Amino acid sequence: MSINLQKGQRIVLEKRDGSTLNNFCIGANWGVIKGRGFFGGEKNISVDLDLSVGLFDQNRQLINTIYFRNLSARGIRHSGDDLVGDRFGDDGLDNEVISINLNEIDSSVEQIVFILNSYKKQDFATIPFASIRLYEGTPLRVNRIFATYNIASDAKFAGYVSMILGKLYKHKEKWKFSAIGEACKARDLRSTLNIVQDRFL
């Protein structure tokens, strides 16, 4: 059974047998906005959210950024850019996925922060559904969902186009995940990473 994460909640990355979960995915799923078309009809308005990762060392310095223009680093791979979102309601599949292999991550990396930005500056409160989930599997196959976190269609997100989702961090040589779920005033990825560096490391 997966955990519905709450802001600030932390989880240990372990399988059912107690062994460490080293290979997993972080997926983001969202839908198009339903707008008003000609003659009172309905039209789909594409939503381009960008799932990204900032890698930081023990001194809180940014080492690398994985996003739609830089899709991979040691132990990390991005599935690619989704420019639209789900057109016909939630299809249960993630629009963008970041695959993680903790055994291959560069040893200098101490914190891995997941970020979501709205490329077209559509604020999160207008998006009908959006969520992230942490699961064991591949971008095309989900074996077991460990945690989910809903991040959209909430009045408190009105006016925000950037969100710091959560982070992986080393604690006594073990990786843990912390849900942050903090919408911020940044307007792009670079500004969001600056806020991460100032407030969340």
CSV table of C-alpha atoms in Angstrom, one decimal:
chain,number,residue,atom,x,y,z
A,1,MET,CA,0.0,0.0,0.0
A,2,SER,CA,1.4,3.4,-0.9
A,3,ILE,CA,1.7,6.4,1.4
A,4,ASN,CA,-0.2,9.6,0.6
A,5,LEU,CA,2.5,12.0,1.4
A,6,GLN,CA,1.9,15.1,3.5
A,7,LYS,CA,4.1,18.2,3.3
A,8,GLY,CA,7.2,17.7,5.4
A,9,GLN,CA,6.7,13.9,5.7
A,10,ARG,CA,9.8,11.7,5.4
A,11,ILE,CA,10.0,8.1,4.3
A,12,VAL,CA,12.9,5.5,4.3
A,13,LEU,CA,13.6,3.9,0.9
A,14,GLU,CA,13.1,0.2,1.8
A,15,LYS,CA,11.4,-2.7,0.1
A,16,ARG,CA,8.9,-5.1,1.8
A,17,ASP,CA,11.8,-7.4,2.8
A,18,GLY,CA,13.7,-4.6,4.5
A,19,SER,CA,16.3,-4.3,1.8
A,20,THR,CA,17.2,-0.9,0.4
A,21,LEU,CA,15.3,0.5,-2.6
A,22,ASN,CA,18.1,1.6,-4.9
A,23,ASN,CA,16.3,1.6,-8.3
A,24,PHE,CA,13.0,3.6,-8.6
A,25,CYS,CA,11.2,6.3,-10.5
A,26,ILE,CA,9.7,9.7,-9.7
A,27,GLY,CA,6.8,10.4,-12.0
A,28,ALA,CA,4.7,13.5,-12.7
A,29,ASN,CA,1.2,13.2,-14.1
A,30,TRP,CA,-1.1,16.1,-15.1
A,31,GLY,CA,-4.0,17.0,-17.3
A,32,VAL,CA,-5.0,19.6,-19.8
A,33,ILE,CA,-7.1,22.6,-18.8
A,34,LYS,CA,-10.7,22.6,-20.1
A,35,GLY,CA,-11.4,25.9,-21.6
A,36,ARG,CA,-14.4,27.5,-23.4
A,37,GLY,CA,-14.3,27.1,-27.2
A,38,PHE,CA,-16.3,28.7,-30.0
A,39,PHE,CA,-20.1,28.7,-29.6
A,40,GLY,CA,-20.0,27.6,-26.0
A,41,GLY,CA,-18.2,24.4,-26.7
A,42,GLU,CA,-15.2,23.0,-24.7
A,43,LYS,CA,-11.6,23.0,-25.8
A,44,ASN,CA,-8.4,21.5,-24.4
A,45,ILE,CA,-5.7,23.9,-23.4
A,46,SER,CA,-2.3,22.2,-23.3
A,47,VAL,CA,-0.3,22.2,-20.1
A,48,ASP,CA,3.5,22.0,-20.3
A,49,LEU,CA,4.9,21.1,-16.9
A,50,ASP,CA,8.6,20.4,-16.6
A,51,LEU,CA,9.9,17.9,-14.0
A,52,SER,CA,13.5,18.6,-13.1
A,53,VAL,CA,16.2,17.5,-10.7
A,54,GLY,CA,18.9,19.6,-9.0
A,55,LEU,CA,21.9,17.7,-7.6
A,56,PHE,CA,23.7,19.3,-4.7
A,57,ASP,CA,26.9,18.5,-2.8
A,58,GLN,CA,27.7,18.5,0.9
A,59,ASN,CA,28.3,22.3,0.7
A,60,ARG,CA,24.9,22.9,-0.8
A,61,GLN,CA,26.4,23.8,-4.1
A,62,LEU,CA,24.6,22.9,-7.3
A,63,ILE,CA,26.5,20.2,-9.2
A,64,ASN,CA,24.2,19.4,-12.1
A,65,THR,CA,20.6,19.9,-13.3
A,66,ILE,CA,18.6,17.2,-15.1
A,67,TYR,CA,15.7,18.6,-17.2
A,68,PHE,CA,14.3,18.5,-20.7
A,69,ARG,CA,17.5,20.0,-22.2
A,70,ASN,CA,19.9,17.8,-20.2
A,71,LEU,CA,18.3,14.4,-19.8
A,72,SER,CA,20.9,12.3,-18.0
A,73,ALA,CA,23.7,12.1,-15.5
A,74,ARG,CA,25.3,9.2,-13.6
A,75,GLY,CA,22.4,7.2,-12.1
A,76,ILE,CA,19.7,9.6,-13.3
A,77,ARG,CA,17.7,9.6,-16.6
A,78,HIS,CA,14.8,11.9,-17.6
A,79,SER,CA,12.1,10.4,-19.9
A,80,GLY,CA,11.8,13.6,-22.0
A,81,ASP,CA,9.6,16.6,-22.4
A,82,ASP,CA,5.7,16.4,-22.4
A,83,LEU,CA,4.3,19.5,-23.9
A,84,VAL,CA,0.6,18.8,-23.5
A,85,GLY,CA,-0.7,16.7,-20.5
A,86,ASP,CA,-3.5,14.1,-20.5
A,87,ARG,CA,-6.2,15.2,-22.9
A,88,PHE,CA,-9.0,12.7,-21.8
A,89,GLY,CA,-8.7,12.7,-18.1
A,90,ASP,CA,-6.2,10.9,-15.9
A,91,ASP,CA,-4.9,7.9,-17.9
A,92,GLY,CA,-2.9,6.6,-14.9
A,93,LEU,CA,0.4,7.1,-16.7
A,94,ASP,CA,3.1,9.6,-15.8
A,95,ASN,CA,3.8,12.3,-18.3
A,96,GLU,CA,7.4,12.8,-17.3
A,97,VAL,CA,9.5,10.3,-15.4
A,98,ILE,CA,12.9,10.6,-13.8
A,99,SER,CA,14.6,7.2,-13.2
A,100,ILE,CA,17.0,6.9,-10.3
A,101,ASN,CA,19.7,4.3,-9.6
A,102,LEU,CA,21.2,5.3,-6.2
A,103,ASN,CA,24.1,2.8,-6.7
A,104,GLU,CA,25.4,4.8,-9.7
A,105,ILE,CA,24.9,8.4,-8.4
A,106,ASP,CA,28.1,10.4,-8.2
A,107,SER,CA,29.6,10.1,-4.7
A,108,SER,CA,29.8,13.9,-4.4
A,109,VAL,CA,26.0,14.2,-4.5
A,110,GLU,CA,24.4,14.5,-1.1
A,111,GLN,CA,20.9,15.9,-1.9
A,112,ILE,CA,18.7,15.4,-5.0
A,113,VAL,CA,15.8,17.9,-5.2
A,114,PHE,CA,12.8,17.4,-7.5
A,115,ILE,CA,11.2,20.5,-9.0
A,116,LEU,CA,8.1,21.2,-11.2
A,117,ASN,CA,7.8,24.3,-13.3
A,118,SER,CA,4.9,25.5,-15.5
A,119,TYR,CA,6.7,26.4,-18.7
A,120,LYS,CA,3.7,28.5,-20.0
A,121,LYS,CA,3.2,30.1,-16.6
A,122,GLN,CA,-0.2,28.4,-16.1
A,123,ASP,CA,-0.6,28.4,-12.3
A,124,PHE,CA,-1.1,25.1,-10.5
A,125,ALA,CA,-4.6,26.0,-9.2
A,126,THR,CA,-6.0,26.0,-12.8
A,127,ILE,CA,-4.7,22.5,-13.6
A,128,PRO,CA,-7.4,19.9,-13.0
A,129,PHE,CA,-5.1,17.3,-11.6
A,130,ALA,CA,-1.4,16.9,-11.1
A,131,SER,CA,0.5,14.5,-8.8
A,132,ILE,CA,3.9,12.9,-8.3
A,133,ARG,CA,4.6,9.4,-7.2
A,134,LEU,CA,7.6,7.4,-6.2
A,135,TYR,CA,7.6,3.9,-7.4
A,136,GLU,CA,9.6,0.8,-8.2
A,137,GLY,CA,9.7,0.0,-11.9
A,138,THR,CA,10.5,1.7,-15.1
A,139,PRO,CA,9.0,4.7,-17.0
A,140,LEU,CA,6.7,2.3,-18.8
A,141,ARG,CA,5.9,-0.2,-16.0
A,142,VAL,CA,4.9,0.4,-12.4
A,143,ASN,CA,5.7,-2.6,-10.1
A,144,ARG,CA,5.0,-1.0,-6.7
A,145,ILE,CA,4.0,2.5,-5.7
A,146,PHE,CA,5.7,3.7,-2.5
A,147,ALA,CA,4.3,7.2,-2.2
A,148,THR,CA,2.1,9.7,-3.9
A,149,TYR,CA,1.7,13.4,-3.5
A,150,ASN,CA,-1.2,15.5,-5.0
A,151,ILE,CA,0.0,19.0,-6.0
A,152,ALA,CA,-2.7,20.8,-8.0
A,153,SER,CA,-6.3,22.1,-8.2
A,154,ASP,CA,-6.0,23.8,-4.9
A,155,ALA,CA,-6.7,27.5,-4.2
A,156,LYS,CA,-3.5,27.8,-2.1
A,157,PHE,CA,-1.5,27.3,-5.4
A,158,ALA,CA,-3.2,30.1,-7.2
A,159,GLY,CA,-0.7,32.4,-8.9
A,160,TYR,CA,2.2,30.0,-8.5
A,161,VAL,CA,4.0,28.4,-11.5
A,162,SER,CA,6.9,26.7,-9.7
A,163,MET,CA,7.0,24.1,-7.0
A,164,ILE,CA,9.7,22.3,-5.0
A,165,LEU,CA,8.3,18.8,-4.7
A,166,GLY,CA,10.7,16.9,-2.5
A,167,LYS,CA,14.2,15.7,-2.0
A,168,LEU,CA,16.3,12.7,-1.6
A,169,TYR,CA,19.0,13.2,1.0
A,170,LYS,CA,21.8,11.1,2.6
A,171,HIS,CA,21.4,10.3,6.3
A,172,LYS,CA,23.9,8.0,8.0
A,173,GLU,CA,24.8,6.6,4.6
A,174,LYS,CA,21.2,5.8,3.8
A,175,TRP,CA,19.0,7.7,1.3
A,176,LYS,CA,15.6,9.1,2.6
A,177,PHE,CA,12.9,11.0,0.8
A,178,SER,CA,11.3,14.2,2.2
A,179,ALA,CA,8.1,15.7,0.7
A,180,ILE,CA,8.4,19.5,0.5
A,181,GLY,CA,5.4,20.4,-1.6
A,182,GLU,CA,6.3,24.1,-1.5
A,183,ALA,CA,5.0,26.5,-4.2
A,184,CYS,CA,7.3,29.4,-4.7
A,185,LYS,CA,7.4,32.7,-6.4
A,186,ALA,CA,10.1,31.7,-8.9
A,187,ARG,CA,9.1,32.0,-12.6
A,188,ASP,CA,11.6,29.5,-14.0
A,189,LEU,CA,13.9,26.6,-13.1
A,190,ARG,CA,17.0,28.6,-12.4
A,191,SER,CA,15.2,30.9,-9.9
A,192,THR,CA,13.6,27.8,-8.3
A,193,LEU,CA,17.0,26.2,-7.8
A,194,ASN,CA,18.2,29.4,-6.1
A,195,ILE,CA,15.3,29.2,-3.7
A,196,VAL,CA,16.1,25.5,-3.0
A,197,GLN,CA,19.7,26.5,-2.2
A,198,ASP,CA,18.6,29.3,0.1
A,199,ARG,CA,15.8,27.5,2.0
A,200,PHE,CA,15.6,23.8,1.6
A,201,LEU,CA,19.1,22.3,1.9
